[in-house]
Amino acid sequence: MRFVIFLSLIFLFSGCSRYSNYLNLAPSDRKLRRAFSSAPVKPEIGYIKSGDRRIRYVSIGADSLPVTILLHGSPSAAYRFRAWFRDSTIYQKTRLVAVDRPGYGRSNLGKVEISIARQAELLEPVLTKFAENQPVVLLGKSYGGSVAARLAMIHPEKIRGLLLVSASVEPAAEKTPRFTKKLVRPTTCWMFPKALRVAAKEKLNHATALGEIENDWSCVTCPTWVLHGCADRLIFYRNAEFACQKLVNADVHFIPFDDLRHNLFSVQTDSVRHYLLDAVKSCGKCDAQGI
């Protein structure tokens, strides 16, 4: 029976393009460079030591520009933002830094960190490196939104803008599929890609992890954009309402998208780009005002 299930999963993950992406979330540095070999501007790939981990980032854009740090969802990786690394309308206005969150991509793939607070701590060296000379905007998608929010809570002096895109921020306000536990069960977990196993462990502990940071939202003081699909059936719309209620010390821009689900980032790329560049512009305004 296990063999039959295994073969079925191989067919599912290799034959269906929707799921085959999960098997390509940790491309080597060589493959990344090859993917951008024909691009007019090529990204830089770097690693930063953080505790007992190594965090990989991919960046593009002049070091004189405001910085945008991109945090992906689950399961995913920095490679998720590859289209933006080919978009000169973005990287000519902000230096993009896409990070493999702990446990994903080449940031110790498979070594999960279920605590949102701890994930933010592990990403602090990345923030410190890129915030040294330029203002920083954080963009977090889905689970990456909660980690971005946590970074903005503990480093309000470094963050000039925050974008929460379909972000999971309210404890227990998301759907956990029934099969999630099978992804972490010792008898079945071996059948699934590491990225899916990491995502499942995060998912099963997400309510607790969000509860641990629930009382710190007032620490976010930067302008914040909240983008969410009204028909999101995975990370429910009430997450966006929760964020707006909790962000009592931030200038909040709430942008709901009618009829959109959790695919907002994919189908409204132009809109997300527009609001990101708004956030980047706000960095310049803050500097001009001496803030």
PDB file of C-alpha atoms in Angstrom:
ATOM      1  CA  MET A   1       0.000   0.000   0.000  1.00  0.00           C
ATOM      2  CA  ARG A   2       2.817   2.429   0.861  1.00  0.00           C
ATOM      3  CA  PHE A   3       4.407   1.747  -2.503  1.00  0.00           C
ATOM      4  CA  VAL A   4       1.146   2.516  -4.315  1.00  0.00           C
ATOM      5  CA  ILE A   5       0.739   5.754  -2.349  1.00  0.00           C
ATOM      6  CA  PHE A   6       4.335   6.690  -3.061  1.00  0.00           C
ATOM      7  CA  LEU A   7       3.915   6.157  -6.799  1.00  0.00           C
ATOM      8  CA  SER A   8       0.712   8.196  -6.741  1.00  0.00           C
ATOM      9  CA  LEU A   9       2.493  11.069  -5.037  1.00  0.00           C
ATOM     10  CA  ILE A  10       5.370  10.925  -7.499  1.00  0.00           C
ATOM     11  CA  PHE A  11       2.830  11.211 -10.308  1.00  0.00           C
ATOM     12  CA  LEU A  12       1.023  14.031  -8.542  1.00  0.00           C
ATOM     13  CA  PHE A  13       4.047  16.148  -7.748  1.00  0.00           C
ATOM     14  CA  SER A  14       5.944  15.550 -10.984  1.00  0.00           C
ATOM     15  CA  GLY A  15       3.046  15.519 -13.432  1.00  0.00           C
ATOM     16  CA  CYS A  16       0.992  18.438 -12.262  1.00  0.00           C
ATOM     17  CA  SER A  17       2.536  21.875 -12.774  1.00  0.00           C
ATOM     18  CA  ARG A  18       0.594  23.301  -9.851  1.00  0.00           C
ATOM     19  CA  TYR A  19       2.414  21.002  -7.439  1.00  0.00           C
ATOM     20  CA  SER A  20       5.701  20.483  -9.261  1.00  0.00           C
ATOM     21  CA  ASN A  21       6.729  23.984  -8.145  1.00  0.00           C
ATOM     22  CA  TYR A  22       7.070  22.595  -4.629  1.00  0.00           C
ATOM     23  CA  LEU A  23       9.922  20.411  -5.841  1.00  0.00           C
ATOM     24  CA  ASN A  24      11.808  23.376  -7.276  1.00  0.00           C
ATOM     25  CA  LEU A  25      11.896  25.649  -4.256  1.00  0.00           C
ATOM     26  CA  ALA A  26      15.555  25.187  -3.391  1.00  0.00           C
ATOM     27  CA  PRO A  27      17.475  25.847  -6.614  1.00  0.00           C
ATOM     28  CA  SER A  28      21.230  25.877  -6.198  1.00  0.00           C
ATOM     29  CA  ASP A  29      23.191  29.086  -6.636  1.00  0.00           C
ATOM     30  CA  ARG A  30      24.323  27.773 -10.015  1.00  0.00           C
ATOM     31  CA  LYS A  31      20.744  27.201 -11.152  1.00  0.00           C
ATOM     32  CA  LEU A  32      19.733  30.644  -9.962  1.00  0.00           C
ATOM     33  CA  ARG A  33      22.550  32.258 -11.911  1.00  0.00           C
ATOM     34  CA  ARG A  34      21.644  30.194 -14.963  1.00  0.00           C
ATOM     35  CA  ALA A  35      18.000  31.312 -14.681  1.00  0.00           C
ATOM     36  CA  PHE A  36      19.134  34.943 -14.947  1.00  0.00           C
ATOM     37  CA  SER A  37      21.978  34.389 -17.422  1.00  0.00           C
ATOM     38  CA  SER A  38      20.162  36.305 -20.174  1.00  0.00           C
ATOM     39  CA  ALA A  39      18.854  39.075 -17.917  1.00  0.00           C
ATOM     40  CA  PRO A  40      20.322  42.559 -18.519  1.00  0.00           C
ATOM     41  CA  VAL A  41      20.890  42.987 -14.773  1.00  0.00           C
ATOM     42  CA  LYS A  42      21.850  39.928 -12.774  1.00  0.00           C
ATOM     43  CA  PRO A  43      21.035  39.440  -9.103  1.00  0.00           C
ATOM     44  CA  GLU A  44      23.556  38.933  -6.341  1.00  0.00           C
ATOM     45  CA  ILE A  45      23.351  35.781  -4.210  1.00  0.00           C
ATOM     46  CA  GLY A  46      24.619  35.930  -0.657  1.00  0.00           C
ATOM     47  CA  TYR A  47      24.574  34.124   2.679  1.00  0.00           C
ATOM     48  CA  ILE A  48      24.486  35.454   6.215  1.00  0.00           C
ATOM     49  CA  LYS A  49      25.299  33.442   9.326  1.00  0.00           C
ATOM     50  CA  SER A  50      22.576  33.634  11.959  1.00  0.00           C
ATOM     51  CA  GLY A  51      22.931  31.515  15.066  1.00  0.00           C
ATOM     52  CA  ASP A  52      23.355  27.910  13.985  1.00  0.00           C
ATOM     53  CA  ARG A  53      21.847  28.641  10.583  1.00  0.00           C
ATOM     54  CA  ARG A  54      22.827  30.120   7.260  1.00  0.00           C
ATOM     55  CA  ILE A  55      20.320  32.421   5.568  1.00  0.00           C
ATOM     56  CA  ARG A  56      20.406  32.846   1.797  1.00  0.00           C
ATOM     57  CA  TYR A  57      19.265  36.030   0.119  1.00  0.00           C
ATOM     58  CA  VAL A  58      19.026  37.189  -3.489  1.00  0.00           C
ATOM     59  CA  SER A  59      19.296  40.922  -4.212  1.00  0.00           C
ATOM     60  CA  ILE A  60      19.117  43.248  -7.193  1.00  0.00           C
ATOM     61  CA  GLY A  61      19.300  47.012  -7.562  1.00  0.00           C
ATOM     62  CA  ALA A  62      21.746  49.761  -6.667  1.00  0.00           C
ATOM     63  CA  ASP A  63      22.908  49.978  -3.065  1.00  0.00           C
ATOM     64  CA  SER A  64      22.014  53.689  -3.118  1.00  0.00           C
ATOM     65  CA  LEU A  65      18.283  52.869  -3.352  1.00  0.00           C
ATOM     66  CA  PRO A  66      15.760  52.257  -0.562  1.00  0.00           C
ATOM     67  CA  VAL A  67      15.622  48.541   0.267  1.00  0.00           C
ATOM     68  CA  THR A  68      12.645  46.191   0.036  1.00  0.00           C
ATOM     69  CA  ILE A  69      13.003  42.886   1.870  1.00  0.00           C
ATOM     70  CA  LEU A  70      10.663  40.211   0.499  1.00  0.00           C
ATOM     71  CA  LEU A  71       9.432  37.375   2.736  1.00  0.00           C
ATOM     72  CA  HIS A  72       7.645  34.443   1.105  1.00  0.00           C
ATOM     73  CA  GLY A  73       4.816  32.250   2.348  1.00  0.00           C
ATOM     74  CA  SER A  74       4.595  28.501   2.971  1.00  0.00           C
ATOM     75  CA  PRO A  75       5.727  26.401   1.202  1.00  0.00           C
ATOM     76  CA  SER A  76       7.847  28.693  -0.912  1.00  0.00           C
ATOM     77  CA  ALA A  77      11.234  30.389  -1.152  1.00  0.00           C
ATOM     78  CA  ALA A  78      12.957  33.525  -2.400  1.00  0.00           C
ATOM     79  CA  TYR A  79      12.650  32.077  -5.906  1.00  0.00           C
ATOM     80  CA  ARG A  80       8.926  32.876  -5.675  1.00  0.00           C
ATOM     81  CA  PHE A  81       9.774  36.539  -6.405  1.00  0.00           C
ATOM     82  CA  ARG A  82      11.902  35.816  -9.498  1.00  0.00           C
ATOM     83  CA  ALA A  83       9.589  37.738 -11.876  1.00  0.00           C
ATOM     84  CA  TRP A  84      10.224  40.946  -9.917  1.00  0.00           C
ATOM     85  CA  PHE A  85      13.953  40.458 -10.402  1.00  0.00           C
ATOM     86  CA  ARG A  86      13.349  40.879 -14.123  1.00  0.00           C
ATOM     87  CA  ASP A  87      11.159  43.962 -13.699  1.00  0.00           C
ATOM     88  CA  SER A  88      13.282  47.099 -14.066  1.00  0.00           C
ATOM     89  CA  THR A  89      10.321  49.304 -13.084  1.00  0.00           C
ATOM     90  CA  ILE A  90      10.791  47.884  -9.574  1.00  0.00           C
ATOM     91  CA  TYR A  91      14.511  47.316  -9.087  1.00  0.00           C
ATOM     92  CA  GLN A  92      15.401  50.712 -10.525  1.00  0.00           C
ATOM     93  CA  LYS A  93      13.440  52.323  -7.682  1.00  0.00           C
ATOM     94  CA  THR A  94      14.133  49.955  -4.802  1.00  0.00           C
ATOM     95  CA  ARG A  95      16.818  47.421  -4.057  1.00  0.00           C
ATOM     96  CA  LEU A  96      15.032  44.076  -3.821  1.00  0.00           C
ATOM     97  CA  VAL A  97      16.225  41.515  -1.293  1.00  0.00           C
ATOM     98  CA  ALA A  98      14.349  38.204  -1.380  1.00  0.00           C
ATOM     99  CA  VAL A  99      15.139  35.895   1.526  1.00  0.00           C
ATOM    100  CA  ASP A 100      14.807  32.132   1.940  1.00  0.00           C
ATOM    101  CA  ARG A 101      13.053  31.976   5.306  1.00  0.00           C
ATOM    102  CA  PRO A 102      14.535  29.529   7.858  1.00  0.00           C
ATOM    103  CA  GLY A 103      13.770  25.970   6.772  1.00  0.00           C
ATOM    104  CA  TYR A 104      13.157  26.844   3.118  1.00  0.00           C
ATOM    105  CA  GLY A 105      15.203  27.201  -0.045  1.00  0.00           C
ATOM    106  CA  ARG A 106      18.888  27.159   0.824  1.00  0.00           C
ATOM    107  CA  SER A 107      18.345  28.401   4.367  1.00  0.00           C
ATOM    108  CA  ASN A 108      18.720  24.922   5.863  1.00  0.00           C
ATOM    109  CA  LEU A 109      15.887  23.312   3.906  1.00  0.00           C
ATOM    110  CA  GLY A 110      13.899  21.011   6.162  1.00  0.00           C
ATOM    111  CA  LYS A 111      15.137  22.467   9.455  1.00  0.00           C
ATOM    112  CA  VAL A 112      11.889  23.999  10.626  1.00  0.00           C
ATOM    113  CA  GLU A 113      11.460  26.917  13.030  1.00  0.00           C
ATOM    114  CA  ILE A 114       7.847  27.070  14.183  1.00  0.00           C
ATOM    115  CA  SER A 115       8.185  30.239  16.276  1.00  0.00           C
ATOM    116  CA  ILE A 116       7.430  33.462  14.409  1.00  0.00           C
ATOM    117  CA  ALA A 117       9.397  35.414  17.007  1.00  0.00           C
ATOM    118  CA  ARG A 118      12.414  33.166  16.542  1.00  0.00           C
ATOM    119  CA  GLN A 119      12.175  33.357  12.750  1.00  0.00           C
ATOM    120  CA  ALA A 120      12.290  37.143  13.002  1.00  0.00           C
ATOM    121  CA  GLU A 121      15.354  36.900  15.249  1.00  0.00           C
ATOM    122  CA  LEU A 122      17.085  34.658  12.706  1.00  0.00           C
ATOM    123  CA  LEU A 123      16.402  37.219   9.971  1.00  0.00           C
ATOM    124  CA  GLU A 124      17.706  40.162  12.015  1.00  0.00           C
ATOM    125  CA  PRO A 125      21.243  39.942  10.525  1.00  0.00           C
ATOM    126  CA  VAL A 126      19.738  40.365   7.041  1.00  0.00           C
ATOM    127  CA  LEU A 127      17.814  43.424   8.183  1.00  0.00           C
ATOM    128  CA  THR A 128      20.879  44.845   9.915  1.00  0.00           C
ATOM    129  CA  LYS A 129      23.019  44.398   6.801  1.00  0.00           C
ATOM    130  CA  PHE A 130      20.644  46.152   4.429  1.00  0.00           C
ATOM    131  CA  ALA A 131      19.321  48.786   6.834  1.00  0.00           C
ATOM    132  CA  GLU A 132      22.804  50.115   7.546  1.00  0.00           C
ATOM    133  CA  ASN A 133      22.719  52.908   4.963  1.00  0.00           C
ATOM    134  CA  GLN A 134      19.210  52.939   3.469  1.00  0.00           C
ATOM    135  CA  PRO A 135      15.577  52.919   4.647  1.00  0.00           C
ATOM    136  CA  VAL A 136      13.855  49.532   4.541  1.00  0.00           C
ATOM    137  CA  VAL A 137      10.394  48.408   3.461  1.00  0.00           C
ATOM    138  CA  LEU A 138       9.192  44.915   4.358  1.00  0.00           C
ATOM    139  CA  LEU A 139       6.802  42.938   2.159  1.00  0.00           C
ATOM    140  CA  GLY A 140       5.455  39.721   3.627  1.00  0.00           C
ATOM    141  CA  LYS A 141       3.174  37.349   1.773  1.00  0.00           C
ATOM    142  CA  SER A 142       0.900  34.885   3.605  1.00  0.00           C
ATOM    143  CA  TYR A 143       2.958  33.330   6.459  1.00  0.00           C
ATOM    144  CA  GLY A 144       5.797  35.680   5.531  1.00  0.00           C
ATOM    145  CA  GLY A 145       3.472  38.520   6.515  1.00  0.00           C
ATOM    146  CA  SER A 146       3.458  37.459  10.152  1.00  0.00           C
ATOM    147  CA  VAL A 147       7.271  37.297  10.185  1.00  0.00           C
ATOM    148  CA  ALA A 148       7.490  40.723   8.501  1.00  0.00           C
ATOM    149  CA  ALA A 149       5.089  42.144  11.071  1.00  0.00           C
ATOM    150  CA  ARG A 150       7.219  40.732  13.881  1.00  0.00           C
ATOM    151  CA  LEU A 151      10.339  42.366  12.457  1.00  0.00           C
ATOM    152  CA  ALA A 152       8.474  45.682  12.315  1.00  0.00           C
ATOM    153  CA  MET A 153       7.445  45.200  15.959  1.00  0.00           C
ATOM    154  CA  ILE A 154      10.971  44.670  17.270  1.00  0.00           C
ATOM    155  CA  HIS A 155      12.789  47.087  14.938  1.00  0.00           C
ATOM    156  CA  PRO A 156      10.478  50.093  14.445  1.00  0.00           C
ATOM    157  CA  GLU A 157      13.518  52.342  14.088  1.00  0.00           C
ATOM    158  CA  LYS A 158      14.703  50.473  10.978  1.00  0.00           C
ATOM    159  CA  ILE A 159      11.431  49.824   9.137  1.00  0.00           C
ATOM    160  CA  ARG A 160       9.917  52.683   7.094  1.00  0.00           C
ATOM    161  CA  GLY A 161       7.112  50.730   5.438  1.00  0.00           C
ATOM    162  CA  LEU A 162       5.273  47.408   5.811  1.00  0.00           C
ATOM    163  CA  LEU A 163       3.162  45.552   3.248  1.00  0.00           C
ATOM    164  CA  LEU A 164       1.035  42.629   4.403  1.00  0.00           C
ATOM    165  CA  VAL A 165      -0.186  40.678   1.377  1.00  0.00           C
ATOM    166  CA  SER A 166      -2.773  37.970   2.155  1.00  0.00           C
ATOM    167  CA  ALA A 167      -1.005  37.781   5.514  1.00  0.00           C
ATOM    168  CA  SER A 168      -1.820  35.318   8.266  1.00  0.00           C
ATOM    169  CA  VAL A 169      -1.794  37.408  11.440  1.00  0.00           C
ATOM    170  CA  GLU A 170      -4.801  36.491  13.599  1.00  0.00           C
ATOM    171  CA  PRO A 171      -4.451  33.350  15.732  1.00  0.00           C
ATOM    172  CA  ALA A 172      -6.613  30.496  14.390  1.00  0.00           C
ATOM    173  CA  ALA A 173      -8.051  32.592  11.540  1.00  0.00           C
ATOM    174  CA  GLU A 174      -6.940  30.252   8.770  1.00  0.00           C
ATOM    175  CA  LYS A 175      -7.874  26.886   7.317  1.00  0.00           C
ATOM    176  CA  THR A 176      -5.770  23.846   8.138  1.00  0.00           C
ATOM    177  CA  PRO A 177      -6.409  21.059   5.570  1.00  0.00           C
ATOM    178  CA  ARG A 178      -7.131  17.623   7.028  1.00  0.00           C
ATOM    179  CA  PHE A 179      -4.126  16.009   5.379  1.00  0.00           C
ATOM    180  CA  THR A 180      -1.687  18.425   7.069  1.00  0.00           C
ATOM    181  CA  LYS A 181      -1.021  16.049   9.968  1.00  0.00           C
ATOM    182  CA  LYS A 182      -0.024  13.313   7.523  1.00  0.00           C
ATOM    183  CA  LEU A 183       2.809  15.543   6.358  1.00  0.00           C
ATOM    184  CA  VAL A 184       4.402  15.409   9.816  1.00  0.00           C
ATOM    185  CA  ARG A 185       3.396  11.895  10.876  1.00  0.00           C
ATOM    186  CA  PRO A 186       6.506   9.652  11.096  1.00  0.00           C
ATOM    187  CA  THR A 187       4.855   6.868   9.088  1.00  0.00           C
ATOM    188  CA  THR A 188       3.960   9.105   6.140  1.00  0.00           C
ATOM    189  CA  CYS A 189       6.133  12.242   6.239  1.00  0.00           C
ATOM    190  CA  TRP A 190       8.929  10.595   4.244  1.00  0.00           C
ATOM    191  CA  MET A 191       6.689  10.604   1.171  1.00  0.00           C
ATOM    192  CA  PHE A 192       6.550  14.394   0.919  1.00  0.00           C
ATOM    193  CA  PRO A 193       9.061  17.079  -0.124  1.00  0.00           C
ATOM    194  CA  LYS A 194      10.867  18.831   2.725  1.00  0.00           C
ATOM    195  CA  ALA A 195       9.267  22.183   1.915  1.00  0.00           C
ATOM    196  CA  LEU A 196       5.802  20.707   2.412  1.00  0.00           C
ATOM    197  CA  ARG A 197       6.817  19.121   5.711  1.00  0.00           C
ATOM    198  CA  VAL A 198       8.183  22.435   6.978  1.00  0.00           C
ATOM    199  CA  ALA A 199       4.996  24.214   5.898  1.00  0.00           C
ATOM    200  CA  ALA A 200       2.853  21.630   7.680  1.00  0.00           C
ATOM    201  CA  LYS A 201       4.765  22.013  10.953  1.00  0.00           C
ATOM    202  CA  GLU A 202       4.446  25.790  10.712  1.00  0.00           C
ATOM    203  CA  LYS A 203       0.734  25.485   9.960  1.00  0.00           C
ATOM    204  CA  LEU A 204      -0.018  23.204  12.886  1.00  0.00           C
ATOM    205  CA  ASN A 205       1.730  25.575  15.300  1.00  0.00           C
ATOM    206  CA  HIS A 206       0.744  28.861  13.722  1.00  0.00           C
ATOM    207  CA  ALA A 207      -2.068  29.786  16.101  1.00  0.00           C
ATOM    208  CA  THR A 208       0.249  29.429  19.108  1.00  0.00           C
ATOM    209  CA  ALA A 209       3.073  31.319  17.375  1.00  0.00           C
ATOM    210  CA  LEU A 210       0.737  34.193  16.479  1.00  0.00           C
ATOM    211  CA  GLY A 211      -0.649  34.258  20.011  1.00  0.00           C
ATOM    212  CA  GLU A 212       2.864  34.829  21.345  1.00  0.00           C
ATOM    213  CA  ILE A 213       3.187  38.132  19.454  1.00  0.00           C
ATOM    214  CA  GLU A 214      -0.443  39.271  19.647  1.00  0.00           C
ATOM    215  CA  ASN A 215       0.183  41.945  22.286  1.00  0.00           C
ATOM    216  CA  ASP A 216       3.034  43.632  20.409  1.00  0.00           C
ATOM    217  CA  TRP A 217       1.209  45.093  17.415  1.00  0.00           C
ATOM    218  CA  SER A 218       1.212  48.559  18.971  1.00  0.00           C
ATOM    219  CA  CYS A 219       5.005  48.574  18.480  1.00  0.00           C
ATOM    220  CA  VAL A 220       4.553  48.880  14.698  1.00  0.00           C
ATOM    221  CA  THR A 221       4.856  52.580  13.889  1.00  0.00           C
ATOM    222  CA  CYS A 222       5.616  52.682  10.162  1.00  0.00           C
ATOM    223  CA  PRO A 223       3.072  53.258   7.358  1.00  0.00           C
ATOM    224  CA  THR A 224       1.438  49.904   6.626  1.00  0.00           C
ATOM    225  CA  TRP A 225      -0.411  48.595   3.580  1.00  0.00           C
ATOM    226  CA  VAL A 226      -2.814  45.688   4.146  1.00  0.00           C
ATOM    227  CA  LEU A 227      -3.828  43.880   0.947  1.00  0.00           C
ATOM    228  CA  HIS A 228      -6.224  40.940   1.155  1.00  0.00           C
ATOM    229  CA  GLY A 229      -8.682  39.026  -0.995  1.00  0.00           C
ATOM    230  CA  CYS A 230     -12.230  39.193   0.336  1.00  0.00           C
ATOM    231  CA  ALA A 231     -12.881  35.607  -0.793  1.00  0.00           C
ATOM    232  CA  ASP A 232      -9.657  34.126   0.606  1.00  0.00           C
ATOM    233  CA  ARG A 233     -10.577  30.646   1.838  1.00  0.00           C
ATOM    234  CA  LEU A 234      -7.156  29.748   3.180  1.00  0.00           C
ATOM    235  CA  ILE A 235      -6.090  32.843   5.146  1.00  0.00           C
ATOM    236  CA  PHE A 236      -9.484  34.282   5.944  1.00  0.00           C
ATOM    237  CA  TYR A 237     -10.346  37.914   5.238  1.00  0.00           C
ATOM    238  CA  ARG A 238     -10.745  38.627   8.928  1.00  0.00           C
ATOM    239  CA  ASN A 239      -6.931  38.495   9.183  1.00  0.00           C
ATOM    240  CA  ALA A 240      -6.841  41.834   7.386  1.00  0.00           C
ATOM    241  CA  GLU A 241      -9.479  43.293   9.696  1.00  0.00           C
ATOM    242  CA  PHE A 242      -7.506  42.027  12.692  1.00  0.00           C
ATOM    243  CA  ALA A 243      -4.326  43.718  11.442  1.00  0.00           C
ATOM    244  CA  CYS A 244      -6.120  47.035  10.918  1.00  0.00           C
ATOM    245  CA  GLN A 245      -7.558  46.904  14.441  1.00  0.00           C
ATOM    246  CA  LYS A 246      -4.200  46.058  16.015  1.00  0.00           C
ATOM    247  CA  LEU A 247      -2.099  48.621  14.128  1.00  0.00           C
ATOM    248  CA  VAL A 248      -3.090  51.465  16.448  1.00  0.00           C
ATOM    249  CA  ASN A 249       0.171  53.400  16.062  1.00  0.00           C
ATOM    250  CA  ALA A 250       0.625  53.013  12.311  1.00  0.00           C
ATOM    251  CA  ASP A 251      -0.771  54.890   9.351  1.00  0.00           C
ATOM    252  CA  VAL A 252      -2.788  52.050   7.794  1.00  0.00           C
ATOM    253  CA  HIS A 253      -3.813  51.770   4.151  1.00  0.00           C
ATOM    254  CA  PHE A 254      -6.380  48.969   3.827  1.00  0.00           C
ATOM    255  CA  ILE A 255      -6.906  47.635   0.287  1.00  0.00           C
ATOM    256  CA  PRO A 256      -9.482  44.807  -0.005  1.00  0.00           C
ATOM    257  CA  PHE A 257      -9.857  42.921  -3.300  1.00  0.00           C
ATOM    258  CA  ASP A 258     -13.373  41.742  -4.088  1.00  0.00           C
ATOM    259  CA  ASP A 259     -13.784  38.120  -5.228  1.00  0.00           C
ATOM    260  CA  LEU A 260     -10.079  37.315  -4.906  1.00  0.00           C
ATOM    261  CA  ARG A 261      -8.836  34.354  -2.894  1.00  0.00           C
ATOM    262  CA  HIS A 262      -5.316  33.502  -1.733  1.00  0.00           C
ATOM    263  CA  ASN A 263      -3.980  34.069  -5.246  1.00  0.00           C
ATOM    264  CA  LEU A 264      -3.955  37.846  -4.851  1.00  0.00           C
ATOM    265  CA  PHE A 265      -0.186  38.185  -5.290  1.00  0.00           C
ATOM    266  CA  SER A 266      -0.264  36.174  -8.526  1.00  0.00           C
ATOM    267  CA  VAL A 267      -3.272  37.748 -10.213  1.00  0.00           C
ATOM    268  CA  GLN A 268      -2.836  41.314  -8.947  1.00  0.00           C
ATOM    269  CA  THR A 269       0.920  41.674  -9.409  1.00  0.00           C
ATOM    270  CA  ASP A 270       0.519  45.159 -10.892  1.00  0.00           C
ATOM    271  CA  SER A 271      -1.501  46.316  -7.890  1.00  0.00           C
ATOM    272  CA  VAL A 272       0.981  44.867  -5.403  1.00  0.00           C
ATOM    273  CA  ARG A 273       3.824  46.543  -7.299  1.00  0.00           C
ATOM    274  CA  HIS A 274       1.932  49.854  -7.234  1.00  0.00           C
ATOM    275  CA  TYR A 275       1.474  49.797  -3.465  1.00  0.00           C
ATOM    276  CA  LEU A 276       5.044  48.654  -2.919  1.00  0.00           C
ATOM    277  CA  LEU A 277       6.331  51.650  -4.856  1.00  0.00           C
ATOM    278  CA  ASP A 278       3.981  53.843  -2.805  1.00  0.00           C
ATOM    279  CA  ALA A 279       5.681  52.513   0.305  1.00  0.00           C
ATOM    280  CA  VAL A 280       9.112  53.182  -1.184  1.00  0.00           C
ATOM    281  CA  LYS A 281       8.085  56.763  -1.995  1.00  0.00           C
ATOM    282  CA  SER A 282       6.962  57.224   1.594  1.00  0.00           C
ATOM    283  CA  CYS A 283      10.538  56.447   2.689  1.00  0.00           C
ATOM    284  CA  GLY A 284      11.744  59.463   0.734  1.00  0.00           C
ATOM    285  CA  LYS A 285       9.066  61.672   2.256  1.00  0.00           C
ATOM    286  CA  CYS A 286      10.069  60.581   5.751  1.00  0.00           C
ATOM    287  CA  ASP A 287      13.713  61.407   5.006  1.00  0.00           C
ATOM    288  CA  ALA A 288      12.749  64.805   3.627  1.00  0.00           C
ATOM    289  CA  GLN A 289      10.864  65.537   6.840  1.00  0.00           C
ATOM    290  CA  GLY A 290      13.797  64.395   8.948  1.00  0.00           C
ATOM    291  CA  ILE A 291      11.914  61.434  10.408  1.00  0.00           C
TER     292      ILE A 291
END
